[in-house]
Coordinates of C-alpha atoms in Angstrom, one line a residue:
X57 CA -0.4 0.2 0.3
X58 CA 1.3 3.7 -1.2
X59 CA -0.3 6.5 0.5
X60 CA 0.6 8.6 -2.9
X61 CA -1.9 6.4 -4.8
X62 CA -5.1 8.3 -6.0
X63 CA -8.7 7.3 -5.2
X64 CA -11.3 6.9 -8.0
X65 CA -13.9 9.1 -9.4
X66 CA -16.7 7.2 -9.5
X67 CA -19.7 9.1 -7.6
X68 CA -22.4 11.4 -9.1
X69 CA -24.7 13.6 -7.8
X70 CA -27.8 10.8 -7.1
X71 CA -24.7 9.0 -5.0
X72 CA -24.0 11.6 -2.9
X73 CA -27.7 12.2 -2.7
X74 CA -28.2 8.6 -1.1
X75 CA -24.9 9.6 0.9
X76 CA -26.1 12.7 2.4
X77 CA -29.3 11.5 3.5
X78 CA -28.0 7.7 4.3
X79 CA -25.6 9.4 7.1
X80 CA -28.1 10.8 8.6
X81 CA -31.3 9.0 8.4
X82 CA -31.2 6.8 11.4
X83 CA -31.7 10.1 13.5
X84 CA -35.5 10.0 12.3
X85 CA -35.4 6.4 13.6
X86 CA -34.2 6.7 17.2
X87 CA -31.7 9.1 19.4
X88 CA -33.6 12.2 18.8
X89 CA -37.0 10.7 21.4
X90 CA -34.2 10.0 23.9
X91 CA -34.5 14.4 24.3
X92 CA -38.1 14.5 25.3
X93 CA -38.0 13.3 29.1
X94 CA -36.0 16.3 29.2
X95 CA -37.0 18.8 26.9
X96 CA -40.8 17.3 26.2
X97 CA -42.5 18.1 23.1
X98 CA -42.1 21.7 23.0
X99 CA -38.8 21.8 24.5
X100 CA -37.2 19.5 21.8
X101 CA -39.5 21.3 18.9
X102 CA -37.9 24.4 19.4
X103 CA -34.5 22.8 20.0
X104 CA -35.0 21.3 16.8
X105 CA -36.3 24.7 14.8
X106 CA -33.0 26.2 16.2
X107 CA -31.0 22.9 14.7
X108 CA -33.1 23.1 11.2
X109 CA -31.6 27.2 11.3
X110 CA -28.0 26.1 12.2
X111 CA -28.2 23.3 9.7
X112 CA -29.3 25.1 6.4
X113 CA -27.0 27.8 7.1
X114 CA -23.9 25.4 8.0
X115 CA -24.4 23.4 4.9
X116 CA -24.8 26.2 2.2
X117 CA -21.7 27.6 4.0
X118 CA -19.8 24.3 3.9
X119 CA -20.9 23.5 0.3
X120 CA -18.6 26.4 -0.6
X121 CA -15.9 25.1 1.2
X122 CA -16.3 21.8 -0.4
X123 CA -16.8 22.9 -4.1
X124 CA -13.3 24.9 -3.6
X125 CA -11.4 22.3 -1.8
X126 CA -12.4 18.7 -3.3
X127 CA -10.7 16.6 -0.7
X128 CA -11.0 13.7 1.2
X129 CA -10.3 15.3 4.7
X130 CA -13.2 17.6 4.4
X131 CA -12.9 20.2 7.7
X132 CA -9.6 19.1 8.6
X133 CA -8.2 20.2 5.0
X134 CA -10.3 23.6 5.1
X135 CA -9.0 24.4 8.6
X136 CA -5.1 23.7 7.4
X137 CA -5.6 26.0 4.0
X138 CA -6.8 28.3 6.5
X139 CA -5.2 28.5 9.6
X140 CA -2.2 25.8 9.5
X141 CA -1.9 22.9 11.3
X142 CA -2.7 23.6 14.9
X143 CA -5.7 24.6 13.5
X144 CA -6.0 21.9 11.7
X145 CA -5.6 19.5 14.2
X146 CA -8.6 20.8 16.1
X147 CA -11.2 20.8 13.2
X148 CA -10.0 17.4 12.4
X149 CA -10.4 15.9 16.1
X150 CA -13.6 17.5 16.3
X151 CA -14.6 15.5 13.4
X152 CA -13.0 12.4 14.3
X153 CA -14.8 12.4 17.3
X154 CA -18.3 12.6 15.4
X155 CA -17.7 9.8 13.4
X156 CA -16.1 7.5 15.9
X157 CA -18.8 8.0 18.4
X158 CA -22.1 8.0 16.3
X159 CA -21.7 4.2 14.3
X160 CA -21.3 2.7 18.1
X161 CA -24.7 4.5 19.3
X162 CA -26.7 3.5 16.0
X163 CA -24.9 -0.2 15.9
X164 CA -26.7 0.0 19.6
X165 CA -29.9 0.5 18.0
X166 CA -29.6 -1.6 15.5
X167 CA -28.8 -4.7 17.8
X168 CA -32.2 -3.3 19.8
X169 CA -34.4 -3.9 16.1
X170 CA -33.1 -7.2 15.9
X171 CA -33.4 -8.3 19.0
X172 CA -37.3 -7.8 18.9
X173 CA -37.1 -10.7 16.3
X174 CA -34.4 -12.7 17.7
X175 CA -34.8 -12.4 21.5
X176 CA -32.4 -15.2 22.3
X177 CA -29.5 -13.4 21.1
X178 CA -27.8 -10.5 23.1
X179 CA -28.0 -7.4 20.8
X180 CA -24.5 -6.2 21.9
X181 CA -23.1 -9.5 19.3
X182 CA -25.7 -8.4 16.4
X183 CA -24.1 -4.8 16.8
X184 CA -20.6 -5.9 16.5
X185 CA -21.3 -8.5 13.7
X186 CA -23.1 -5.4 11.6
X187 CA -19.9 -3.4 12.6
X188 CA -17.5 -5.8 11.0
X189 CA -20.1 -6.7 7.9
X190 CA -20.2 -2.9 7.5
X191 CA -16.1 -2.4 7.8
X192 CA -15.8 -4.9 4.9
X193 CA -18.2 -3.7 2.5
X194 CA -16.9 -0.2 2.6
X195 CA -13.3 -2.0 2.3
X196 CA -14.5 -3.2 -1.4
X197 CA -14.8 0.1 -2.8
X198 CA -16.9 3.2 -2.8
X199 CA -18.8 2.9 -5.8
X200 CA -20.3 -0.8 -4.6
X201 CA -20.1 0.8 -1.3
X202 CA -22.2 4.3 -2.5
X203 CA -24.8 2.1 -4.9
X204 CA -25.8 -0.1 -1.6
X205 CA -26.4 2.9 0.5
X206 CA -28.2 4.5 -2.2
X207 CA -31.0 1.3 -2.2
X208 CA -31.0 1.3 1.5
X209 CA -31.8 5.1 1.6
X210 CA -34.3 4.6 -1.1
X211 CA -36.0 1.9 1.2
X212 CA -35.8 3.9 4.4
X213 CA -36.8 7.3 3.0
X214 CA -40.3 4.9 1.6
X215 CA -40.7 3.4 5.1
X216 CA -40.5 7.2 6.7
X217 CA -43.3 8.0 4.3
X218 CA -45.3 4.7 5.2
X219 CA -44.7 5.1 8.7
X220 CA -46.5 8.7 8.3
X221 CA -48.8 7.6 6.6
X222 CA -50.1 4.9 8.9
X223 CA -49.8 7.6 11.6
X224 CA -51.0 10.9 10.9
X225 CA -54.6 10.0 10.4
X226 CA -54.9 9.0 14.0
X227 CA -52.8 12.4 14.8
X228 CA -54.1 13.8 17.6
X229 CA -53.2 17.5 19.2
X230 CA -54.5 17.0 22.8
X231 CA -51.6 14.1 23.0
X232 CA -49.2 16.2 21.2
X233 CA -49.4 18.6 23.2
X234 CA -49.3 16.5 26.7
X235 CA -46.9 17.6 29.3
X236 CA -45.0 19.7 26.8
X237 CA -41.9 20.9 28.8
X238 CA -41.4 18.6 31.9
X239 CA -38.4 20.1 33.4
X240 CA -39.0 24.0 32.3
X241 CA -36.7 25.9 30.0
X242 CA -33.2 23.9 31.5
X243 CA -35.0 20.8 30.3
X244 CA -35.5 22.2 26.6
X245 CA -31.6 23.4 26.5
X246 CA -30.3 19.4 27.4
X247 CA -32.6 18.0 24.6
X248 CA -30.4 20.2 21.7
X249 CA -28.0 17.7 21.5
X250 CA -30.7 15.1 20.5
X251 CA -31.8 18.0 18.0
X252 CA -28.8 17.9 16.6
X253 CA -28.8 14.3 16.2
X254 CA -31.9 14.5 13.5
X255 CA -29.1 15.7 11.1
X256 CA -25.7 15.0 12.5
X257 CA -23.1 13.8 9.7
X258 CA -24.7 15.2 6.8
X259 CA -21.1 16.9 6.3
X260 CA -19.9 13.6 5.4
X261 CA -20.9 14.6 2.1
X262 CA -17.3 16.9 1.9
X263 CA -15.5 13.8 2.6
X264 CA -15.8 11.7 0.0
X265 CA -15.0 14.6 -2.6
X266 CA -11.7 13.0 -3.9
X267 CA -14.0 10.2 -4.9
X268 CA -16.7 12.3 -6.5
X269 CA -17.1 13.3 -10.5
X270 CA -17.0 16.8 -10.8
X271 CA -17.2 17.8 -7.5
X272 CA -17.5 21.5 -8.0
X273 CA -21.1 20.7 -9.3
X274 CA -22.3 17.3 -7.9
X275 CA -21.2 18.3 -4.2
X276 CA -23.6 21.2 -4.5
X277 CA -26.7 19.2 -5.8
X278 CA -26.0 16.4 -3.3
X279 CA -25.4 18.7 -0.2
X280 CA -28.6 20.8 -1.2
X281 CA -31.1 18.1 -2.3
X282 CA -30.1 15.5 1.0
X283 CA -30.9 18.4 3.5
X284 CA -34.4 19.3 2.0
X285 CA -35.0 15.5 1.9
X286 CA -33.9 15.5 5.7
X287 CA -36.1 18.4 6.7
X288 CA -39.4 17.0 5.6
X289 CA -38.4 13.5 7.1
X290 CA -37.6 15.2 10.5
X291 CA -41.2 17.2 10.6
X292 CA -43.2 13.8 9.5
X293 CA -41.7 11.7 12.0
X294 CA -41.6 14.4 14.8
X295 CA -45.3 15.5 14.4
X296 CA -46.8 11.7 13.6
X297 CA -45.0 9.6 16.2
X298 CA -45.4 12.0 19.1
X299 CA -49.4 12.8 17.9
X300 CA -50.4 8.9 18.3
X301 CA -50.2 8.8 22.2
X302 CA -48.0 11.2 23.9
X303 CA -43.8 11.5 23.8
X304 CA -44.1 9.2 27.3
X305 CA -45.4 6.3 24.7
X306 CA -42.6 6.9 22.4
X307 CA -39.9 7.1 25.2
X308 CA -40.8 4.1 27.3
X309 CA -42.0 0.9 26.1
X310 CA -43.6 -0.1 29.3
X311 CA -44.2 1.9 32.5
X312 CA -41.0 2.4 34.9
X313 CA -38.7 0.8 32.1
X314 CA -35.5 2.3 30.2
X315 CA -35.7 4.5 27.9
X316 CA -36.4 2.8 24.2
X317 CA -33.8 2.7 21.1
X318 CA -37.0 1.8 18.6
X319 CA -39.8 4.7 19.2
X320 CA -41.2 4.2 16.1
X321 CA -42.6 0.8 16.6
X322 CA -43.8 2.0 19.9
X323 CA -46.0 4.4 17.9
X324 CA -47.0 1.8 15.8
X325 CA -48.0 -0.8 18.6
X326 CA -50.2 1.2 19.9
X327 CA -52.2 1.3 16.7
X328 CA -51.9 -2.0 15.5
X329 CA -50.3 -3.8 18.0
X330 CA -47.4 -6.4 17.9
X331 CA -49.0 -9.0 15.9
X332 CA -50.2 -6.3 13.5
X333 CA -48.2 -6.4 9.7
X334 CA -47.2 -2.6 10.1
X335 CA -45.7 -3.2 13.3
X336 CA -43.6 -6.1 11.5
X337 CA -43.2 -3.8 8.5
X338 CA -41.7 -0.9 10.1
X339 CA -39.2 -3.0 12.1
X340 CA -38.4 -4.9 9.1
X341 CA -38.2 -2.4 6.6
X342 CA -36.6 0.0 9.5
X343 CA -33.4 -1.6 9.6
X344 CA -32.9 0.1 6.4
X345 CA -32.8 3.5 7.9
X346 CA -30.2 2.6 10.6
X347 CA -28.0 0.7 8.8
X348 CA -27.9 3.5 5.9
X349 CA -26.5 5.5 8.4
X350 CA -24.3 3.3 10.4
X351 CA -22.9 2.3 7.1
X352 CA -22.5 5.5 5.5
X353 CA -21.1 7.3 9.1
X354 CA -18.7 4.6 8.4
X355 CA -17.3 5.3 4.8
X356 CA -17.3 9.0 5.9
X357 CA -15.4 8.6 9.1
X358 CA -12.5 5.8 6.9
X359 CA -12.0 9.3 4.8
X360 CA -11.8 11.1 8.3
X361 CA -9.2 8.9 9.6
X362 CA -7.6 8.4 6.6
X363 CA -6.4 11.9 5.6
X364 CA -5.4 12.8 9.2
X365 CA -2.4 9.7 8.7
X366 CA -1.4 11.0 5.1
X367 CA -1.1 14.4 6.7
X368 CA 0.9 12.6 9.8
X369 CA -1.6 13.5 12.4
X370 CA -1.7 9.8 13.1
X371 CA 0.6 7.2 12.6
X372 CA 1.2 6.4 8.7
X373 CA -0.7 3.4 9.1
X374 CA -4.1 4.9 8.5
X375 CA -3.0 7.0 5.5
X376 CA -2.5 3.9 2.8
X377 CA -5.0 3.3 0.2
X378 CA -5.6 -0.5 -0.7
X379 CA -3.9 -1.0 -3.7
X380 CA -7.1 -3.2 -5.2
X381 CA -9.9 -1.4 -3.6
X382 CA -8.4 2.0 -3.6
X383 CA -10.4 2.5 -0.3
X384 CA -8.6 3.6 3.1
X385 CA -9.0 -0.3 4.6
X386 CA -6.4 0.3 7.5
X387 CA -8.4 3.5 8.6
X388 CA -11.4 1.7 8.3
X389 CA -10.6 -1.1 10.6
X390 CA -9.3 0.9 13.4
X391 CA -12.2 2.8 13.0
X392 CA -14.5 -0.5 13.6
X393 CA -12.0 -1.3 16.5
X394 CA -12.3 2.0 18.0
X395 CA -16.0 1.3 17.8
X396 CA -16.7 -2.0 19.5
X397 CA -14.9 -0.9 22.3
X398 CA -17.0 2.3 22.8
X399 CA -20.2 0.1 22.2
X400 CA -19.7 -2.4 24.6
X401 CA -19.7 0.4 27.4
X402 CA -23.4 0.3 26.9
X403 CA -24.1 4.4 26.9
X404 CA -26.1 5.7 24.3
X405 CA -26.7 8.4 25.2
X406 CA -23.5 9.3 26.2
X407 CA -21.9 8.4 22.5
X408 CA -24.8 10.5 21.2
X409 CA -23.6 13.6 23.1
X410 CA -19.9 13.3 22.7
X411 CA -20.4 12.8 18.9
X412 CA -22.6 16.2 18.7
X413 CA -19.8 17.9 20.9
X414 CA -17.6 17.1 17.9
X415 CA -20.1 18.3 15.0
X416 CA -21.0 21.3 17.2
X417 CA -17.2 21.9 17.4
X418 CA -16.4 21.7 13.4
X419 CA -19.4 23.3 12.2
X420 CA -17.9 26.5 14.6
X421 CA -14.5 25.7 13.5
X422 CA -15.7 25.2 10.1
X423 CA -17.3 28.7 10.0
X424 CA -13.9 30.3 11.2
X425 CA -12.3 28.8 8.5
X426 CA -15.0 30.3 6.0
X427 CA -14.2 33.7 7.2
X428 CA -10.5 33.0 6.8
X429 CA -10.3 31.7 3.7
X430 CA -12.4 34.2 2.0
X431 CA -10.1 37.0 4.0
X432 CA -7.1 35.5 2.8
X433 CA -7.6 34.1 -0.6
X434 CA -10.5 36.4 -1.9
X435 CA -9.8 35.5 -5.5
X436 CA -9.5 32.0 -5.4
X437 CA -11.8 30.3 -7.6
X438 CA -14.9 29.4 -5.8
X439 CA -17.4 26.7 -8.3
X440 CA -20.0 27.8 -5.6
X441 CA -20.6 30.7 -3.2
X442 CA -22.9 30.6 -0.7
X443 CA -25.9 33.2 -1.0
X444 CA -26.3 36.2 1.0
X445 CA -23.2 37.2 1.3
X446 CA -21.8 36.5 5.2
X447 CA -24.8 36.2 6.2
X448 CA -25.7 32.2 6.2
X449 CA -22.2 31.6 7.5
X450 CA -22.0 34.0 10.1
X451 CA -26.0 32.1 11.7
X452 CA -23.9 29.2 11.1
X453 CA -21.2 30.4 13.4
X454 CA -23.2 32.4 16.1
X455 CA -25.6 29.2 16.4
X456 CA -23.2 26.7 16.7
X457 CA -20.8 28.3 19.4
X458 CA -24.5 29.1 21.6
X459 CA -25.8 25.3 21.2
X460 CA -21.7 24.1 22.1
X461 CA -21.6 26.3 25.0
X462 CA -25.6 25.2 26.3
X463 CA -24.2 21.7 25.9
X464 CA -21.2 22.5 27.7
X465 CA -23.1 23.9 30.4
X466 CA -26.0 21.2 30.6
X467 CA -23.7 18.1 30.0
X468 CA -20.0 19.1 31.8
X469 CA -18.7 16.2 32.8
X470 CA -19.2 14.2 29.0
X471 CA -17.7 17.7 27.8
X472 CA -14.7 17.2 29.9
X473 CA -14.5 13.8 28.5
X474 CA -15.0 15.4 25.1
X475 CA -12.0 18.1 25.9
X476 CA -9.4 14.8 27.3
X477 CA -10.2 13.1 24.0
X478 CA -8.9 16.3 21.9
X479 CA -6.4 17.0 24.0
X480 CA -5.1 13.0 23.9
X481 CA -4.2 12.8 19.9
X482 CA -1.7 15.8 20.3
X483 CA 0.3 12.4 21.5
X484 CA 0.9 11.7 18.0
X485 CA 0.3 14.8 16.2
X486 CA 2.8 17.3 17.8
X487 CA 5.2 16.7 15.3
X488 CA 3.5 17.6 12.6
X489 CA 2.1 20.6 14.5
X490 CA 4.8 22.4 16.3
X491 CA 7.9 20.7 14.4
X492 CA 10.4 18.7 15.1

């Protein structure tokens, strides 16, 4: 394996749409409901509207960077060109935290869904098998992996539309608005990381820029169409699932039980029972939504770790491309080993929060890079420029900073863990950052 080898450019706009939606779509199936016990319907709803505004502004601004610098490291490469190695390390590590901690949370949900069919098997073993299977699929080639992603994303979108069609006729405003703010406005603030989960990782589209045909055009199409699709699905899922029987019903399978990783089947169970065809269809097809995000973030995370290795911010082992499959096989394998270890902690909500911390810091730092590059390189070719001048990136910068500070305030221990992880990579990266 030689790090100087290049990726193959095989991805077009439809496959990028599939990746963009696929990275995120598991956030519609689980995770967001864990914000309901702290924020309630009103608290999580307001948090979600704020996060939608953040993602709209960020995605357009980030697309300008991705079209201008189409490299596998995404935010890491933009930060390196803007402010050098030290800044790139901060941005790139935030990106790695996002892409490393999200998959084990999704894997836990995959195990939980499968356990409904296979109650005799520990869900964690199902999750580990899924990790190994989809890591292998990603190693085999990006076009094959992206085509698979496109197919299961189509199924996942169809399933969410079907779910909404089955549940919206039973929508009750009285149930939807019941106990809307159980912990006051403080609880609404605590629900912000779970609102981020609705859209987390859409920026992974930029990490396959080196494998995209005509990236300056197709990345814009992929980003824009994926975000529009996700905003519509987010609204449908939020209203249709809670409106069936109130938020408590899609959080707790039974009174006094632990919070669930499968809120949508709980909503259908209320209407059709566990023996109904709709309940079983949702569980069967619903797995595709989880698999789409799990598989897609593994793909993006492999590219982020690869770029860190290629730049010597991680051991060179990470920065190798497989000579046959043209994929970052070493980085994918290392990420999977880390993910399985995180999965075994059993801390799904904590993994989601850590991933959200990484994403928010990434968004904030990327907008700093955006403004620096606009000032340092005003004449550089920009195939796409964000509409509205500096308004959208300014909103994204401010909102990401506010949400990050609020999340750190609400989750101080986890934020301390996040900071320790940020600092731990300096052991490997110090030479690349500061020189010998």
